Structures are given as structure tokens and as C-alpha cells.
GROMACS .gro file of C-alpha atoms in nm:
model
  368
    1UNK     CA    1  -1.272  -3.114  -1.082
    2UNK     CA    2  -1.165  -3.477  -1.113
    3UNK     CA    3  -1.134  -3.699  -1.421
    4UNK     CA    4  -1.345  -3.977  -1.273
    5UNK     CA    5  -1.493  -4.088  -0.941
    6UNK     CA    6  -1.573  -4.420  -0.776
    7UNK     CA    7  -1.798  -4.525  -0.488
    8UNK     CA    8  -1.665  -4.849  -0.336
    9UNK     CA    9  -1.945  -5.062  -0.190
   10UNK     CA   10  -1.772  -5.402  -0.204
   11UNK     CA   11  -1.425  -5.457  -0.056
   12UNK     CA   12  -1.342  -5.710  -0.328
   13UNK     CA   13  -1.387  -5.439  -0.593
   14UNK     CA   14  -1.126  -5.215  -0.431
   15UNK     CA   15  -0.810  -5.359  -0.599
   16UNK     CA   16  -0.955  -5.324  -0.949
   17UNK     CA   17  -1.085  -4.976  -0.873
   18UNK     CA   18  -0.743  -4.869  -0.742
   19UNK     CA   19  -0.574  -5.003  -1.056
   20UNK     CA   20  -0.824  -4.830  -1.284
   21UNK     CA   21  -0.803  -4.505  -1.089
   22UNK     CA   22  -0.425  -4.479  -1.119
   23UNK     CA   23  -0.449  -4.566  -1.489
   24UNK     CA   24  -0.707  -4.292  -1.553
   25UNK     CA   25  -0.517  -4.037  -1.344
   26UNK     CA   26  -0.186  -4.085  -1.528
   27UNK     CA   27  -0.292  -4.154  -1.886
   28UNK     CA   28  -0.353  -3.863  -2.122
   29UNK     CA   29  -0.405  -3.530  -1.953
   30UNK     CA   30  -0.312  -3.593  -1.586
   31UNK     CA   31  -0.582  -3.535  -1.329
   32UNK     CA   32  -0.725  -3.643  -0.996
   33UNK     CA   33  -0.955  -3.944  -0.954
   34UNK     CA   34  -1.181  -3.963  -0.647
   35UNK     CA   35  -1.225  -4.296  -0.466
   36UNK     CA   36  -1.502  -4.278  -0.205
   37UNK     CA   37  -1.483  -4.581   0.027
   38UNK     CA   38  -1.792  -4.655   0.237
   39UNK     CA   39  -1.745  -4.696   0.612
   40UNK     CA   40  -1.848  -5.062   0.615
   41UNK     CA   41  -1.601  -5.136   0.333
   42UNK     CA   42  -1.322  -4.977   0.536
   43UNK     CA   43  -1.392  -5.229   0.813
   44UNK     CA   44  -1.430  -5.528   0.580
   45UNK     CA   45  -1.177  -5.797   0.489
   46UNK     CA   46  -1.133  -5.915   0.131
   47UNK     CA   47  -0.904  -6.106  -0.102
   48UNK     CA   48  -0.641  -5.888  -0.269
   49UNK     CA   49  -0.546  -5.949  -0.629
   50UNK     CA   50  -0.400  -5.702  -0.878
   51UNK     CA   51  -0.373  -5.906  -1.198
   52UNK     CA   52  -0.683  -5.752  -1.356
   53UNK     CA   53  -0.686  -5.645  -1.719
   54UNK     CA   54  -0.803  -5.285  -1.744
   55UNK     CA   55  -1.095  -5.244  -1.985
   56UNK     CA   56  -1.245  -4.895  -1.999
   57UNK     CA   57  -1.475  -4.858  -2.302
   58UNK     CA   58  -1.476  -4.502  -2.433
   59UNK     CA   59  -1.162  -4.396  -2.246
   60UNK     CA   60  -0.921  -4.278  -2.517
   61UNK     CA   61  -0.656  -4.063  -2.345
   62UNK     CA   62  -0.418  -4.057  -2.642
   63UNK     CA   63  -0.606  -3.946  -2.955
   64UNK     CA   64  -0.461  -4.029  -3.296
   65UNK     CA   65  -0.279  -3.730  -3.444
   66UNK     CA   66  -0.449  -3.577  -3.749
   67UNK     CA   67  -0.161  -3.523  -3.992
   68UNK     CA   68  -0.378  -3.297  -4.211
   69UNK     CA   69  -0.430  -3.065  -3.913
   70UNK     CA   70  -0.054  -3.060  -3.849
   71UNK     CA   71   0.010  -2.965  -4.214
   72UNK     CA   72  -0.256  -2.693  -4.200
   73UNK     CA   73  -0.090  -2.553  -3.888
   74UNK     CA   74   0.251  -2.556  -4.056
   75UNK     CA   75   0.115  -2.374  -4.363
   76UNK     CA   76  -0.038  -2.101  -4.147
   77UNK     CA   77   0.283  -2.060  -3.946
   78UNK     CA   78   0.498  -2.042  -4.260
   79UNK     CA   79   0.275  -1.768  -4.405
   80UNK     CA   80   0.269  -1.558  -4.088
   81UNK     CA   81   0.461  -1.232  -4.063
   82UNK     CA   82   0.392  -1.170  -3.692
   83UNK     CA   83   0.375  -1.519  -3.538
   84UNK     CA   84   0.360  -1.578  -3.163
   85UNK     CA   85   0.361  -1.890  -2.947
   86UNK     CA   86   0.149  -1.904  -2.631
   87UNK     CA   87   0.292  -2.194  -2.430
   88UNK     CA   88   0.120  -2.352  -2.131
   89UNK     CA   89   0.173  -2.629  -1.879
   90UNK     CA   90   0.115  -2.896  -2.143
   91UNK     CA   91   0.460  -2.825  -2.286
   92UNK     CA   92   0.620  -2.934  -1.958
   93UNK     CA   93   0.382  -3.227  -1.911
   94UNK     CA   94   0.456  -3.341  -2.264
   95UNK     CA   95   0.832  -3.316  -2.210
   96UNK     CA   96   0.880  -3.109  -2.526
   97UNK     CA   97   1.059  -2.797  -2.401
   98UNK     CA   98   1.359  -2.884  -2.620
   99UNK     CA   99   1.142  -2.926  -2.930
  100UNK     CA  100   0.966  -2.598  -2.852
  101UNK     CA  101   1.300  -2.418  -2.839
  102UNK     CA  102   1.395  -2.578  -3.171
  103UNK     CA  103   1.075  -2.444  -3.330
  104UNK     CA  104   1.129  -2.100  -3.178
  105UNK     CA  105   1.482  -2.068  -3.312
  106UNK     CA  106   1.414  -2.227  -3.650
  107UNK     CA  107   1.133  -1.986  -3.743
  108UNK     CA  108   1.225  -1.697  -3.508
  109UNK     CA  109   0.893  -1.707  -3.323
  110UNK     CA  110   0.866  -1.523  -2.989
  111UNK     CA  111   0.704  -1.699  -2.692
  112UNK     CA  112   0.461  -1.584  -2.424
  113UNK     CA  113   0.391  -1.828  -2.140
  114UNK     CA  114   0.106  -1.889  -1.901
  115UNK     CA  115   0.164  -1.903  -1.525
  116UNK     CA  116   0.213  -2.280  -1.531
  117UNK     CA  117   0.412  -2.259  -1.853
  118UNK     CA  118   0.680  -2.044  -1.692
  119UNK     CA  119   1.023  -2.173  -1.795
  120UNK     CA  120   0.903  -2.355  -2.107
  121UNK     CA  121   1.196  -2.187  -2.278
  122UNK     CA  122   1.476  -2.008  -2.091
  123UNK     CA  123   1.343  -1.666  -1.992
  124UNK     CA  124   1.684  -1.514  -2.062
  125UNK     CA  125   1.642  -1.618  -2.427
  126UNK     CA  126   1.592  -1.314  -2.654
  127UNK     CA  127   1.271  -1.463  -2.796
  128UNK     CA  128   1.114  -1.518  -2.454
  129UNK     CA  129   0.858  -1.250  -2.369
  130UNK     CA  130   0.777  -1.388  -2.025
  131UNK     CA  131   0.433  -1.441  -1.876
  132UNK     CA  132   0.123  -1.287  -2.030
  133UNK     CA  133  -0.229  -1.230  -1.906
  134UNK     CA  134  -0.376  -1.041  -1.613
  135UNK     CA  135  -0.057  -1.047  -1.405
  136UNK     CA  136   0.189  -1.068  -1.693
  137UNK     CA  137   0.403  -0.827  -1.890
  138UNK     CA  138   0.225  -0.542  -2.069
  139UNK     CA  139   0.434  -0.585  -2.383
  140UNK     CA  140   0.364  -0.961  -2.385
  141UNK     CA  141  -0.010  -0.892  -2.389
  142UNK     CA  142   0.044  -0.632  -2.659
  143UNK     CA  143   0.224  -0.897  -2.863
  144UNK     CA  144  -0.073  -1.134  -2.827
  145UNK     CA  145  -0.311  -0.863  -2.945
  146UNK     CA  146  -0.098  -0.770  -3.246
  147UNK     CA  147   0.023  -1.106  -3.378
  148UNK     CA  148  -0.119  -1.246  -3.702
  149UNK     CA  149  -0.069  -1.615  -3.612
  150UNK     CA  150  -0.117  -1.729  -3.252
  151UNK     CA  151   0.015  -2.080  -3.182
  152UNK     CA  152  -0.132  -2.199  -2.851
  153UNK     CA  153   0.035  -2.509  -2.709
  154UNK     CA  154  -0.084  -2.707  -2.409
  155UNK     CA  155  -0.299  -2.433  -2.256
  156UNK     CA  156  -0.671  -2.379  -2.210
  157UNK     CA  157  -0.734  -2.007  -2.273
  158UNK     CA  158  -0.850  -1.941  -1.917
  159UNK     CA  159  -0.965  -1.592  -1.820
  160UNK     CA  160  -0.633  -1.503  -1.653
  161UNK     CA  161  -0.461  -1.521  -1.991
  162UNK     CA  162  -0.735  -1.393  -2.225
  163UNK     CA  163  -0.915  -1.116  -2.042
  164UNK     CA  164  -1.227  -1.027  -2.241
  165UNK     CA  165  -1.285  -1.304  -2.493
  166UNK     CA  166  -1.458  -1.071  -2.741
  167UNK     CA  167  -1.135  -0.870  -2.769
  168UNK     CA  168  -0.878  -1.146  -2.753
  169UNK     CA  169  -0.631  -1.173  -3.046
  170UNK     CA  170  -0.891  -1.063  -3.300
  171UNK     CA  171  -0.633  -1.017  -3.579
  172UNK     CA  172  -0.479  -1.361  -3.547
  173UNK     CA  173  -0.524  -1.698  -3.706
  174UNK     CA  174  -0.543  -1.913  -3.393
  175UNK     CA  175  -0.387  -2.260  -3.388
  176UNK     CA  176  -0.454  -2.471  -3.080
  177UNK     CA  177  -0.236  -2.774  -3.000
  178UNK     CA  178  -0.417  -2.961  -2.723
  179UNK     CA  179  -0.438  -3.315  -2.586
  180UNK     CA  180  -0.783  -3.283  -2.428
  181UNK     CA  181  -1.045  -3.245  -2.700
  182UNK     CA  182  -1.293  -3.106  -2.446
  183UNK     CA  183  -1.073  -2.796  -2.400
  184UNK     CA  184  -1.072  -2.707  -2.771
  185UNK     CA  185  -1.325  -2.434  -2.849
  186UNK     CA  186  -1.445  -2.413  -2.488
  187UNK     CA  187  -1.328  -2.055  -2.440
  188UNK     CA  188  -1.159  -1.951  -2.765
  189UNK     CA  189  -1.259  -2.117  -3.092
  190UNK     CA  190  -0.941  -2.191  -3.292
  191UNK     CA  191  -0.914  -2.164  -3.668
  192UNK     CA  192  -0.695  -2.476  -3.673
  193UNK     CA  193  -0.732  -2.728  -3.387
  194UNK     CA  194  -0.458  -2.991  -3.360
  195UNK     CA  195  -0.566  -3.264  -3.119
  196UNK     CA  196  -0.303  -3.494  -2.973
  197UNK     CA  197  -0.008  -3.537  -2.742
  198UNK     CA  198   0.248  -3.260  -2.791
  199UNK     CA  199   0.511  -3.532  -2.775
  200UNK     CA  200   0.376  -3.644  -3.114
  201UNK     CA  201   0.231  -3.331  -3.273
  202UNK     CA  202   0.527  -3.099  -3.215
  203UNK     CA  203   0.789  -3.339  -3.362
  204UNK     CA  204   0.553  -3.391  -3.658
  205UNK     CA  205   0.528  -3.014  -3.706
  206UNK     CA  206   0.900  -2.932  -3.693
  207UNK     CA  207   1.008  -3.075  -4.033
  208UNK     CA  208   0.726  -2.882  -4.203
  209UNK     CA  209   0.835  -2.543  -4.068
  210UNK     CA  210   1.048  -2.320  -4.289
  211UNK     CA  211   1.357  -2.136  -4.167
  212UNK     CA  212   1.226  -1.782  -4.128
  213UNK     CA  213   1.331  -1.446  -3.987
  214UNK     CA  214   1.085  -1.179  -3.877
  215UNK     CA  215   1.313  -0.880  -3.825
  216UNK     CA  216   1.046  -0.608  -3.829
  217UNK     CA  217   0.822  -0.796  -3.583
  218UNK     CA  218   1.108  -0.879  -3.346
  219UNK     CA  219   1.236  -0.521  -3.350
  220UNK     CA  220   0.888  -0.393  -3.269
  221UNK     CA  221   0.866  -0.631  -2.973
  222UNK     CA  222   1.205  -0.513  -2.845
  223UNK     CA  223   1.084  -0.153  -2.850
  224UNK     CA  224   0.768  -0.246  -2.659
  225UNK     CA  225   0.975  -0.438  -2.405
  226UNK     CA  226   1.208  -0.143  -2.346
  227UNK     CA  227   0.908   0.085  -2.289
  228UNK     CA  228   0.743  -0.121  -2.016
  229UNK     CA  229   0.979  -0.369  -1.850
  230UNK     CA  230   1.190  -0.322  -1.540
  231UNK     CA  231   1.321  -0.626  -1.356
  232UNK     CA  232   1.622  -0.497  -1.161
  233UNK     CA  233   1.435  -0.329  -0.877
  234UNK     CA  234   1.589  -0.065  -0.652
  235UNK     CA  235   1.468  -0.069  -0.292
  236UNK     CA  236   1.421   0.296  -0.196
  237UNK     CA  237   1.247   0.219   0.133
  238UNK     CA  238   1.483   0.265   0.427
  239UNK     CA  239   1.285   0.076   0.691
  240UNK     CA  240   1.134  -0.207   0.485
  241UNK     CA  241   1.191  -0.424   0.181
  242UNK     CA  242   0.957  -0.413  -0.116
  243UNK     CA  243   0.853  -0.759  -0.244
  244UNK     CA  244   0.975  -0.726  -0.607
  245UNK     CA  245   1.320  -0.635  -0.475
  246UNK     CA  246   1.319  -0.941  -0.247
  247UNK     CA  247   1.223  -1.172  -0.536
  248UNK     CA  248   1.489  -1.026  -0.763
  249UNK     CA  249   1.754  -1.064  -0.494
  250UNK     CA  250   1.641  -1.424  -0.447
  251UNK     CA  251   1.709  -1.481  -0.817
  252UNK     CA  252   2.053  -1.319  -0.795
  253UNK     CA  253   2.144  -1.542  -0.500
  254UNK     CA  254   2.017  -1.869  -0.651
  255UNK     CA  255   2.072  -1.838  -1.028
  256UNK     CA  256   2.403  -2.026  -1.014
  257UNK     CA  257   2.279  -2.312  -0.793
  258UNK     CA  258   2.380  -2.660  -0.904
  259UNK     CA  259   2.116  -2.796  -1.147
  260UNK     CA  260   1.912  -2.482  -1.081
  261UNK     CA  261   1.713  -2.391  -0.774
  262UNK     CA  262   1.357  -2.518  -0.735
  263UNK     CA  263   1.124  -2.234  -0.641
  264UNK     CA  264   0.789  -2.324  -0.486
  265UNK     CA  265   0.533  -2.049  -0.436
  266UNK     CA  266   0.211  -2.023  -0.246
  267UNK     CA  267  -0.087  -1.835  -0.393
  268UNK     CA  268  -0.132  -1.459  -0.397
  269UNK     CA  269   0.055  -1.143  -0.490
  270UNK     CA  270   0.394  -1.295  -0.407
  271UNK     CA  271   0.319  -1.571  -0.660
  272UNK     CA  272   0.282  -1.313  -0.937
  273UNK     CA  273   0.587  -1.115  -0.824
  274UNK     CA  274   0.788  -1.437  -0.837
  275UNK     CA  275   0.684  -1.495  -1.198
  276UNK     CA  276   0.759  -1.134  -1.290
  277UNK     CA  277   1.095  -1.083  -1.119
  278UNK     CA  278   1.256  -1.428  -1.106
  279UNK     CA  279   1.416  -1.534  -1.435
  280UNK     CA  280   1.332  -1.901  -1.494
  281UNK     CA  281   1.575  -2.069  -1.731
  282UNK     CA  282   1.487  -2.432  -1.651
  283UNK     CA  283   1.165  -2.610  -1.743
  284UNK     CA  284   0.985  -2.724  -1.429
  285UNK     CA  285   1.192  -2.497  -1.204
  286UNK     CA  286   0.880  -2.325  -1.070
  287UNK     CA  287   0.625  -2.526  -0.872
  288UNK     CA  288   0.302  -2.339  -0.806
  289UNK     CA  289  -0.073  -2.397  -0.780
  290UNK     CA  290  -0.235  -2.259  -1.094
  291UNK     CA  291  -0.594  -2.345  -1.181
  292UNK     CA  292  -0.716  -2.418  -0.827
  293UNK     CA  293  -0.502  -2.152  -0.656
  294UNK     CA  294  -0.446  -2.354  -0.339
  295UNK     CA  295  -0.330  -2.137  -0.050
  296UNK     CA  296  -0.097  -2.327   0.182
  297UNK     CA  297   0.063  -2.510  -0.112
  298UNK     CA  298   0.419  -2.379  -0.081
  299UNK     CA  299   0.558  -2.544   0.232
  300UNK     CA  300   0.432  -2.903   0.184
  301UNK     CA  301   0.514  -2.890  -0.189
  302UNK     CA  302   0.865  -2.763  -0.111
  303UNK     CA  303   0.912  -3.051   0.133
  304UNK     CA  304   0.812  -3.295  -0.140
  305UNK     CA  305   1.047  -3.129  -0.389
  306UNK     CA  306   1.338  -3.146  -0.145
  307UNK     CA  307   1.275  -3.514  -0.075
  308UNK     CA  308   1.261  -3.586  -0.448
  309UNK     CA  309   1.575  -3.381  -0.519
  310UNK     CA  310   1.785  -3.391  -0.199
  311UNK     CA  311   2.090  -3.235  -0.366
  312UNK     CA  312   1.912  -2.932  -0.515
  313UNK     CA  313   1.844  -2.597  -0.353
  314UNK     CA  314   1.472  -2.559  -0.272
  315UNK     CA  315   1.305  -2.233  -0.175
  316UNK     CA  316   0.946  -2.193  -0.055
  317UNK     CA  317   0.809  -1.843  -0.118
  318UNK     CA  318   0.485  -1.770   0.066
  319UNK     CA  319   0.269  -1.488   0.192
  320UNK     CA  320   0.185  -1.464   0.560
  321UNK     CA  321  -0.173  -1.575   0.489
  322UNK     CA  322  -0.086  -1.889   0.295
  323UNK     CA  323   0.203  -1.982   0.524
  324UNK     CA  324  -0.013  -1.990   0.836
  325UNK     CA  325  -0.247  -2.240   0.669
  326UNK     CA  326   0.016  -2.517   0.663
  327UNK     CA  327   0.290  -2.396   0.897
  328UNK     CA  328   0.239  -2.710   1.106
  329UNK     CA  329   0.440  -2.885   0.833
  330UNK     CA  330   0.751  -2.722   0.981
  331UNK     CA  331   0.754  -3.024   1.210
  332UNK     CA  332   0.804  -3.245   0.905
  333UNK     CA  333   1.120  -3.055   0.815
  334UNK     CA  334   1.261  -3.154   1.152
  335UNK     CA  335   1.132  -3.510   1.147
  336UNK     CA  336   1.256  -3.585   0.796
  337UNK     CA  337   1.629  -3.557   0.856
  338UNK     CA  338   1.631  -3.178   0.895
  339UNK     CA  339   1.538  -3.111   0.531
  340UNK     CA  340   1.723  -2.797   0.417
  341UNK     CA  341   1.422  -2.620   0.263
  342UNK     CA  342   1.467  -2.242   0.261
  343UNK     CA  343   1.160  -2.027   0.332
  344UNK     CA  344   1.088  -1.666   0.235
  345UNK     CA  345   0.772  -1.513   0.383
  346UNK     CA  346   0.639  -1.198   0.216
  347UNK     CA  347   0.462  -1.060   0.523
  348UNK     CA  348   0.233  -0.765   0.459
  349UNK     CA  349  -0.016  -0.834   0.737
  350UNK     CA  350  -0.316  -0.918   0.518
  351UNK     CA  351  -0.428  -1.127   0.222
  352UNK     CA  352  -0.266  -0.903  -0.037
  353UNK     CA  353  -0.447  -1.013  -0.351
  354UNK     CA  354  -0.787  -1.008  -0.179
  355UNK     CA  355  -0.712  -0.659  -0.052
  356UNK     CA  356  -0.595  -0.550  -0.398
  357UNK     CA  357  -0.926  -0.660  -0.551
  358UNK     CA  358  -1.116  -0.482  -0.274
  359UNK     CA  359  -0.923  -0.167  -0.359
  360UNK     CA  360  -0.977  -0.195  -0.734
  361UNK     CA  361  -1.332  -0.329  -0.761
  362UNK     CA  362  -1.511  -0.285  -0.426
  363UNK     CA  363  -1.446   0.080  -0.337
  364UNK     CA  364  -1.201  -0.018  -0.062
  365UNK     CA  365  -1.467  -0.197   0.142
  366UNK     CA  366  -1.233  -0.415   0.346
  367UNK     CA  367  -1.360  -0.717   0.538
  368UNK     CA  368  -1.197  -0.950   0.788
   0.00000   0.00000   0.00000
């Protein structure tokens, strides 16, 4: 799961390898690069120099934008009567949340986000449908299945968003804006692929989009939303708090924080409750482990966020299982100038998502 890997057998090669590795990791679609340093190299002494010119034949992280593909995408969007945007993490990585909102409002196109795309547009916006997929809103998934043009931006059609591929958005013309050519057609084959950096393709698309209103489609979505969505949770339990209520109260208590609170989640049920019951109005406000689902992520990531933004409110939201994996990092909070990270532990006494799957798919055969 890395973009490239190196085996260092000569200490004098290490500076060039380090320079190349950071270049590969940061250019194009960001990703990890593995540098494996042999034991004898770790003990060796060499001459350090860093003035190498990087030459990586075949490495083309920023593909040239196909303007014909952009025009084809614009034509399909302009003809659509039930358009929908499916926005992923690439929108944040490309720094185009503002341009996305401009497109949404210009053509009145509703938006569903992936887990890592949460906050791509303000979730309080009337055209935001929230998160879709396995753990998302029912009406958002219904919108995906009933749209006639699906505009996927910076996402990879993983199974958590698509469900069964043979039933996914069968009525729609699918347009896929994606930087990494290897992701296009891997899971869902688009009718119109647009390869390139969203920082280039989305600004190129905007002037070609007509001012449109889709009153019938938007009204239908509002009715579906009213049928299925409830975010203001009432806690009827006298002796305990239910997690959705806790998350919603966390939003109420932090929504007016200066520059917006940074919410960092671990991995599990609480992660999905956070996405469902916390209203994210700022791009990048939520930090969470998506594709790899790394338990133990919340506390160390929250420490990093607080050090990067010392004047912002930072909350770590974790389950009891994930928290115990990295709770030793509490010492860092003390060592690093008493960092004011706030921590909420959703403690249910077991690995909630594992148990949920055992209930649903394994006839309640619990282990561990």
C-alpha cells in the first residue's frame, strides 16, 4: 500500500533516495514511500550531499488535462435533469472546496460525500446530502441510485460507498474526475473519465456549466430526507448516554469555536456516528483514518493537530478499544506543554463494529 519502495544497500545512496522518496510521496496523489535501510548501512558513515537532480523516468504525477473530456463532462451535466455530485477526499487534497461549492450553487446540484470527503461543502448547506454508502444516510444512497448524471470527484468507488457494483447507479451517466489514472475503471467503469488534478479540471469545467435549476429533483430529495433523517437525538436512557446523543451534544458545544473545532476520530462505530450526527461546515475539520481503518489513530493524530493549530479547539473521539491501543500517548500531552486536547471515549466494553458484524452476519457467534 505504498507508492514506491527502496532498499538501501549503500550509505552514499541514502541522500538521493530520501530526496526521491519525499518527491514521490508528495507529488500527484499523496502516498507513503517505504525506505528499507539495511543494518550495515545504518552503522556506516558516508558523505552527505543533497544537490541531486531528481530524474524519475515514467513518473508522471500530474497528467495533462484532456480538454475534450472536460467539455464532454460539461455537456452531460448540462443535459442532466437529476444530477448528483459524489465528492471524495480528493476535493480536500486538491484544495477546491470553494470551486465545488460554486459548481453546486451555479447548477443546483446536490452533493453526497464519502467518509473522507466529509465537509467538502458545508453540511448545513441545503444542497448537502451528507455521507453516503454503507454507514451513510438512506436518502443519500437513494439519491445515488436515482440520479441520471453522477459526477464523482476525487474518490475511488470503494465498496463502502458502492455496495454491490452490479446494482450501483445503473440509471446514471457516470463522470469520474480523478488524478490517479489507475483508479479509473478499477471498480466502476465511467462513461466519461476526466483524468487530472481537480485544481485544474474543476476550474476548467466551471465556465462550461450552465445556470440551471432542478426544482422537481430537489423537492423529491427533500421529501426523502424528511422521511429518514433524524439528527437531534433525545436520550431516553436514565442511567446511561447513547452515543448519537453524545456526538450531537459535542457538535452543539463546539459549533461556535473560533475557526471551527478539529474533530479527530478513531475507527469503529463511533467514527460513523460522528459522521452522521456532527454537522461539518469546514473542509478538513474531520480527521479520520479511512481506507486503512487504523485503530489507535485518534489520540496521536489529535496531538499532531493541536501542535499544528495551537489556538484551535481539538477533540479526540475514540472507542474504548481503539483508545487503549495508543493511550500511552497521554504522556505526550503532559510532556508537550500540557496540550489542551479534549478526549471523548465512547465506552461500550467491546469492539462495537466487530460485534455488530458478528450479530448481523455470523449468527451472534462472539469471540474474544
